[in-house]
Every structure is written in structure tokens, then in C-alpha cells.
CSV table of C-alpha atoms and ligand atoms in Angstrom, one decimal:
chain,number,residue,atom,x,y,z
A,1,UNK,CA,0.2,0.1,-0.1
A,2,UNK,CA,1.1,3.5,-0.8
A,3,UNK,CA,0.5,6.8,1.0
A,4,UNK,CA,-0.2,9.9,-0.8
A,5,UNK,CA,-1.1,13.0,1.1
A,6,UNK,CA,-1.4,16.8,0.4
A,7,UNK,CA,-0.8,19.4,2.6
A,8,UNK,CA,-2.5,22.6,1.4
A,9,UNK,CA,-0.7,24.7,4.4
A,10,UNK,CA,-2.3,28.4,4.5
A,11,UNK,CA,-3.7,27.8,0.9
A,12,UNK,CA,-7.3,27.6,-0.4
A,13,UNK,CA,-10.8,28.2,0.8
A,14,UNK,CA,-13.5,25.9,1.4
A,15,UNK,CA,-15.4,26.2,-2.0
A,16,UNK,CA,-11.7,25.7,-3.6
A,17,UNK,CA,-11.3,22.7,-1.3
A,18,UNK,CA,-14.7,21.4,-2.2
A,19,UNK,CA,-14.0,21.3,-5.9
A,20,UNK,CA,-10.5,19.9,-5.6
A,21,UNK,CA,-11.9,17.0,-3.7
A,22,UNK,CA,-14.8,16.5,-6.2
A,23,UNK,CA,-12.3,16.3,-9.1
A,24,UNK,CA,-10.2,14.1,-7.2
A,25,UNK,CA,-12.7,11.7,-6.6
A,26,UNK,CA,-13.4,11.4,-10.0
A,27,UNK,CA,-10.3,9.1,-10.4
A,28,UNK,CA,-10.1,5.5,-8.8
A,29,UNK,CA,-7.3,5.5,-6.5
A,30,UNK,CA,-7.0,1.7,-6.3
A,31,UNK,CA,-4.7,0.7,-3.4
A,32,UNK,CA,-3.3,4.2,-2.8
A,33,UNK,CA,-4.2,5.7,0.2
A,34,UNK,CA,-5.0,9.6,0.0
A,35,UNK,CA,-5.8,12.4,2.5
A,36,UNK,CA,-5.9,15.9,2.0
A,37,UNK,CA,-4.8,18.3,4.8
A,38,UNK,CA,-6.7,21.7,4.1
A,39,UNK,CA,-6.6,24.7,6.2
A,40,UNK,CA,-9.4,24.6,9.2
A,41,UNK,CA,-11.9,27.1,7.4
A,42,UNK,CA,-11.8,24.9,4.4
A,43,UNK,CA,-12.9,21.5,6.2
A,44,UNK,CA,-15.7,19.5,4.8
A,45,UNK,CA,-17.2,16.2,5.8
A,46,UNK,CA,-15.2,13.7,3.4
A,47,UNK,CA,-13.4,10.7,4.4
A,48,UNK,CA,-9.9,12.2,2.6
A,49,UNK,CA,-9.7,15.3,4.7
A,50,UNK,CA,-7.3,15.3,7.8
A,51,UNK,CA,-6.5,18.5,10.0
A,52,UNK,CA,-3.0,19.9,9.8
A,53,UNK,CA,-2.9,20.6,13.4
A,54,UNK,CA,-5.2,20.8,16.4
A,55,UNK,CA,-4.9,21.4,20.3
A,56,UNK,CA,-4.9,18.5,22.5
A,57,UNK,CA,-8.4,19.3,24.3
A,58,UNK,CA,-11.9,18.5,23.3
A,59,UNK,CA,-12.9,22.4,23.3
A,60,UNK,CA,-11.3,25.1,26.0
A,61,UNK,CA,-10.2,28.4,26.6
A,62,UNK,CA,-7.1,28.2,23.8
A,63,UNK,CA,-7.9,31.5,22.0
A,64,UNK,CA,-6.9,30.7,18.0
A,65,UNK,CA,-7.0,27.2,18.5
A,66,UNK,CA,-9.6,24.2,17.4
A,67,UNK,CA,-10.0,20.9,19.2
A,68,UNK,CA,-11.7,17.5,19.0
A,69,UNK,CA,-15.0,19.1,19.3
A,70,UNK,CA,-14.6,21.1,16.1
A,71,UNK,CA,-13.0,18.1,14.5
A,72,UNK,CA,-15.8,15.7,15.3
A,73,UNK,CA,-18.1,18.0,13.6
A,74,UNK,CA,-16.4,17.3,10.2
A,75,UNK,CA,-15.9,13.6,11.4
A,76,UNK,CA,-12.2,14.2,10.8
A,77,UNK,CA,-10.1,11.1,12.1
A,78,UNK,CA,-6.7,11.9,10.7
A,79,UNK,CA,-4.3,14.7,12.0
A,80,UNK,CA,-0.5,15.9,10.9
A,81,UNK,CA,1.5,16.4,14.0
A,82,UNK,CA,4.9,18.0,14.7
A,83,UNK,CA,5.1,19.3,10.9
A,84,UNK,CA,8.6,21.5,10.7
A,85,UNK,CA,6.5,24.8,10.1
A,86,UNK,CA,4.8,24.2,13.6
A,87,UNK,CA,8.0,23.2,15.2
A,88,UNK,CA,10.2,26.3,13.9
A,89,UNK,CA,8.0,29.0,12.8
A,90,UNK,CA,5.1,28.7,15.5
A,91,UNK,CA,7.6,27.4,18.2
A,92,UNK,CA,5.8,24.2,19.3
A,93,UNK,CA,8.3,22.3,21.7
A,94,UNK,CA,9.0,18.3,21.4
A,95,UNK,CA,7.0,18.0,24.9
A,96,UNK,CA,3.6,20.0,23.5
A,97,UNK,CA,3.9,17.9,20.5
A,98,UNK,CA,3.7,14.6,22.2
A,99,UNK,CA,0.8,16.1,24.4
A,100,UNK,CA,-0.7,16.6,21.0
A,101,UNK,CA,0.3,12.7,19.9
A,102,UNK,CA,-0.9,11.4,23.0
A,103,UNK,CA,-4.2,13.2,23.2
A,104,UNK,CA,-5.2,12.2,19.4
A,105,UNK,CA,-3.8,8.8,20.1
A,106,UNK,CA,-6.3,8.2,22.7
A,107,UNK,CA,-9.1,9.6,20.6
A,108,UNK,CA,-8.0,7.1,18.0
A,109,UNK,CA,-7.0,9.2,15.0
A,110,UNK,CA,-4.9,8.4,12.2
A,111,UNK,CA,-1.6,10.4,12.9
A,112,UNK,CA,1.0,11.7,10.4
A,113,UNK,CA,3.8,12.6,12.7
A,114,UNK,CA,6.4,14.5,11.1
A,115,UNK,CA,10.3,14.4,11.9
A,116,UNK,CA,13.3,16.0,10.1
A,117,UNK,CA,16.4,17.9,10.5
A,118,UNK,CA,17.4,21.4,9.6
A,119,UNK,CA,20.4,21.7,7.3
A,120,UNK,CA,23.0,22.6,9.9
A,121,UNK,CA,22.4,18.9,11.3
A,122,UNK,CA,22.2,17.3,7.9
A,123,UNK,CA,25.7,19.1,7.3
A,124,UNK,CA,27.0,16.9,9.9
A,125,UNK,CA,26.3,13.7,8.5
A,126,UNK,CA,23.6,10.8,8.9
A,127,UNK,CA,24.5,9.9,12.6
A,128,UNK,CA,23.6,13.5,13.5
A,129,UNK,CA,20.7,13.5,11.6
A,130,UNK,CA,19.5,10.2,13.4
A,131,UNK,CA,20.4,11.5,16.8
A,132,UNK,CA,18.3,14.7,15.8
A,133,UNK,CA,15.4,12.6,14.8
A,134,UNK,CA,15.5,10.4,17.8
A,135,UNK,CA,15.1,13.7,20.1
A,136,UNK,CA,11.8,14.2,17.7
A,137,UNK,CA,10.6,10.4,19.0
A,138,UNK,CA,10.5,11.4,22.5
A,139,UNK,CA,7.2,10.9,23.9
A,140,UNK,CA,5.9,9.4,20.9
A,141,UNK,CA,4.4,5.7,20.5
A,142,UNK,CA,6.3,4.4,17.4
A,143,UNK,CA,4.2,1.2,17.6
A,144,UNK,CA,0.7,3.0,17.5
A,145,UNK,CA,-1.1,1.1,15.0
A,146,UNK,CA,-2.5,4.3,13.1
A,147,UNK,CA,0.7,5.9,13.0
A,148,UNK,CA,2.4,7.0,9.7
A,149,UNK,CA,5.9,8.6,10.1
A,150,UNK,CA,6.4,11.5,7.4
A,151,UNK,CA,10.3,12.2,7.3
A,152,UNK,CA,10.8,15.8,5.9
A,153,UNK,CA,14.3,17.4,5.7
A,154,UNK,CA,13.5,21.1,6.8
A,155,UNK,CA,15.8,22.2,4.0
A,156,UNK,CA,14.0,20.5,1.4
A,157,UNK,CA,10.5,21.4,2.4
A,158,UNK,CA,9.3,24.5,0.3
A,159,UNK,CA,12.6,25.0,-1.4
A,160,UNK,CA,12.5,23.1,-4.7
A,161,UNK,CA,15.4,21.0,-3.6
A,162,UNK,CA,14.4,17.6,-2.6
A,163,UNK,CA,16.7,15.7,-0.7
A,164,UNK,CA,19.0,13.1,-2.8
A,165,UNK,CA,17.7,9.6,-3.3
A,166,UNK,CA,20.8,8.2,-1.4
A,167,UNK,CA,19.8,10.6,1.8
A,168,UNK,CA,16.4,9.6,1.7
A,169,UNK,CA,17.4,6.0,1.2
A,170,UNK,CA,19.8,6.1,4.2
A,171,UNK,CA,17.5,8.1,6.4
A,172,UNK,CA,14.4,6.2,5.9
A,173,UNK,CA,16.5,2.6,6.3
A,174,UNK,CA,17.7,4.1,10.0
A,175,UNK,CA,14.4,5.2,11.0
A,176,UNK,CA,12.7,1.5,10.2
A,177,UNK,CA,14.8,0.4,13.0
A,178,UNK,CA,12.6,2.2,15.2
A,179,UNK,CA,9.1,1.3,14.0
A,180,UNK,CA,7.4,-0.9,11.4
A,181,UNK,CA,4.5,1.7,10.7
A,182,UNK,CA,4.8,3.2,7.3
A,183,UNK,CA,7.4,6.0,6.7
A,184,UNK,CA,6.7,8.5,3.8
A,185,UNK,CA,8.8,11.2,2.5
A,186,UNK,CA,8.1,14.8,2.3
A,187,UNK,CA,10.2,17.7,0.9
A,188,UNK,CA,9.9,19.3,-2.6
A,189,UNK,CA,8.0,16.1,-3.9
A,190,UNK,CA,7.2,17.1,-7.9
A,191,UNK,CA,5.9,15.4,-10.6
A,192,UNK,CA,9.5,14.8,-12.2
A,193,UNK,CA,10.9,13.3,-8.8
A,194,UNK,CA,7.8,11.2,-7.3
A,195,UNK,CA,8.5,8.2,-9.4
A,196,UNK,CA,12.2,7.9,-8.4
A,197,UNK,CA,11.2,8.8,-4.5
A,198,UNK,CA,8.5,6.2,-4.3
A,199,UNK,CA,11.0,3.5,-5.8
A,200,UNK,CA,13.3,3.8,-2.9
A,201,UNK,CA,13.0,1.0,-0.5
A,202,UNK,CA,11.2,1.9,2.7
A,203,UNK,CA,9.5,4.7,1.2
A,204,UNK,CA,5.8,4.0,1.7
A,205,UNK,CA,4.5,7.1,0.4
A,206,UNK,CA,4.8,10.9,0.1
A,207,UNK,CA,3.6,14.1,1.9
A,208,UNK,CA,3.2,16.6,-0.9
A,209,UNK,CA,2.9,20.5,-0.2
A,210,UNK,CA,3.3,23.1,-3.0
A,211,UNK,CA,3.0,20.6,-5.9
A,212,UNK,CA,-0.4,19.2,-4.5
A,213,UNK,CA,-2.3,22.5,-4.7
A,214,UNK,CA,-3.0,21.8,-8.4
A,215,UNK,CA,-5.5,18.7,-8.4
A,216,UNK,CA,-4.3,17.8,-12.2
A,217,UNK,CA,-0.7,17.6,-10.6
A,218,UNK,CA,-1.7,15.7,-7.6
A,219,UNK,CA,-4.1,13.1,-9.6
A,220,UNK,CA,-0.9,12.6,-12.1
A,221,UNK,CA,1.0,12.0,-8.8
A,222,UNK,CA,-1.6,9.4,-7.5
A,223,UNK,CA,-1.6,7.6,-11.0
A,224,UNK,CA,2.4,7.2,-10.6
A,225,UNK,CA,1.8,5.8,-7.1
A,226,UNK,CA,-0.7,3.5,-8.3
A,227,UNK,CA,1.6,2.0,-11.1
A,228,UNK,CA,4.8,1.8,-8.8
A,229,UNK,CA,3.5,0.3,-5.1
B,1,PGA,P1,6.8,21.0,-0.1
B,1,PGA,O1,6.1,20.8,1.3
B,1,PGA,O2,6.2,19.9,-0.9
B,1,PGA,O3,5.9,22.3,-0.9
B,1,PGA,O4,8.3,21.0,-0.1
B,1,PGA,C1,6.1,19.7,1.6
B,1,PGA,C2,5.7,19.6,3.3
B,1,PGA,O5,5.9,20.5,4.1
B,1,PGA,O6,4.9,18.6,3.9
């Protein structure tokens, strides 16, 4: 099975998302597991939809956040946790991220858990990268049966420069030592590199940001995933 997920980040409105999902569902996904993470205001009730983030509580005095109650309204059962933009731009600590993980695990969510190193760590080699990723595993149940790990090197996200195939291969192989759950890759996955990335051992799918915004491109990506896996 192959996982292909779209992270819209802070793009698209609800009507655009609805159109996108309608178009996407015209195709047969076969064995490809497709998820779309739109912004909160673009939630619609559809089994493809997941949340990019949520606070670890049902509801409460958490200004600017949404919680389980708001996700339940849309029947959302999937969540992205620990994305590098939340870690580095929004300043989320590992402790807070682990709390989210715990809460949404208790609520039986499928969790896409993101890890990945900044450039200065990658420059120090694979061992340093793995040490860094290990610190992002603190407080995380790596055997959770609804866990999907997303390896996303920070320096490859939104830069147009994906990690080299060899770097993806060796990093996924190391992460594999910690978990038997699916490991997907993210970071400048495009139409012109998805095939070779999905062909790497221990790559069980992709998390796509900017290239997913065009539904026709994303459909092409799913088609390629269908053919490969
Ligand atoms: P990108 O984003 O495909 O635009 O690099 C990937 C992600 O952040 O999930």
C-alpha cells in the first residue's frame, strides 16, 4: 500500500477545497491511500480530509485553536502532528507535540507524525541526523497502529530542492529500525521526482506541499503511485 497526502498549508478556501475533492474523487485510487490536509476554514466532511493541526483538548479557553469538538463536527479522524513549520515557525516544543500525539492517539486518530532535521544538522552527516530525529521521537509511541511517520528534512520543504535519493534511502532505513509503521517522505516532491522517490526501499508514500495545490498535478502523482506500488 502506498500513501499519498496533500498538505495545503495556508492555501485554498472551502469552496476551492470542495471543488478539488470532487475532481480528485473522479479517479480510482486503487490501493493508494489518499489524504488531503486543508486549512481549518476549508474543512468539509469527507473521508479524505485530515487536519494540519489541532489543540490537545476537546474544547476550552485556547484562543485561536481548534480541538476535538471542532474536528468531530466534520468527522475528521486524521491529523498531522509535528510539521516543521509548526516546530520552527510556531515554536512548538517536543513536549507539547508529544501531548498532542497522546491526546489524538487516545482518540483513535490516524496520526501523520513529522520529523526532519535542519540543514546545519544534515551537514554533520547521517549519524547527527538520526540523533536529531531520535529527539523528535521522545514521548511518541512508535508502535501506535494508526501512526504514519513523515520524514521531511527542513531544508527540502518548500525549497524546490528535494533530498538526494541516497539521503532519503539511508535515512528511511535508519528510521525503519525504530518502527514498522509506514514511513513517507516529504520535501519538494514534484511530478518529476515522485517516481524515483516512491521506488526507494522503505519509502511507503509521500507528503506533498506546493505541488499538491494543482489538483491535476496531484492526480498525476496518485497515478504514478498506483503504477509503482
Ligand atoms: P513542499 O512541502 O512539498 O512544498 O516542499 C512539503 C511539506 O511541508 O509537507
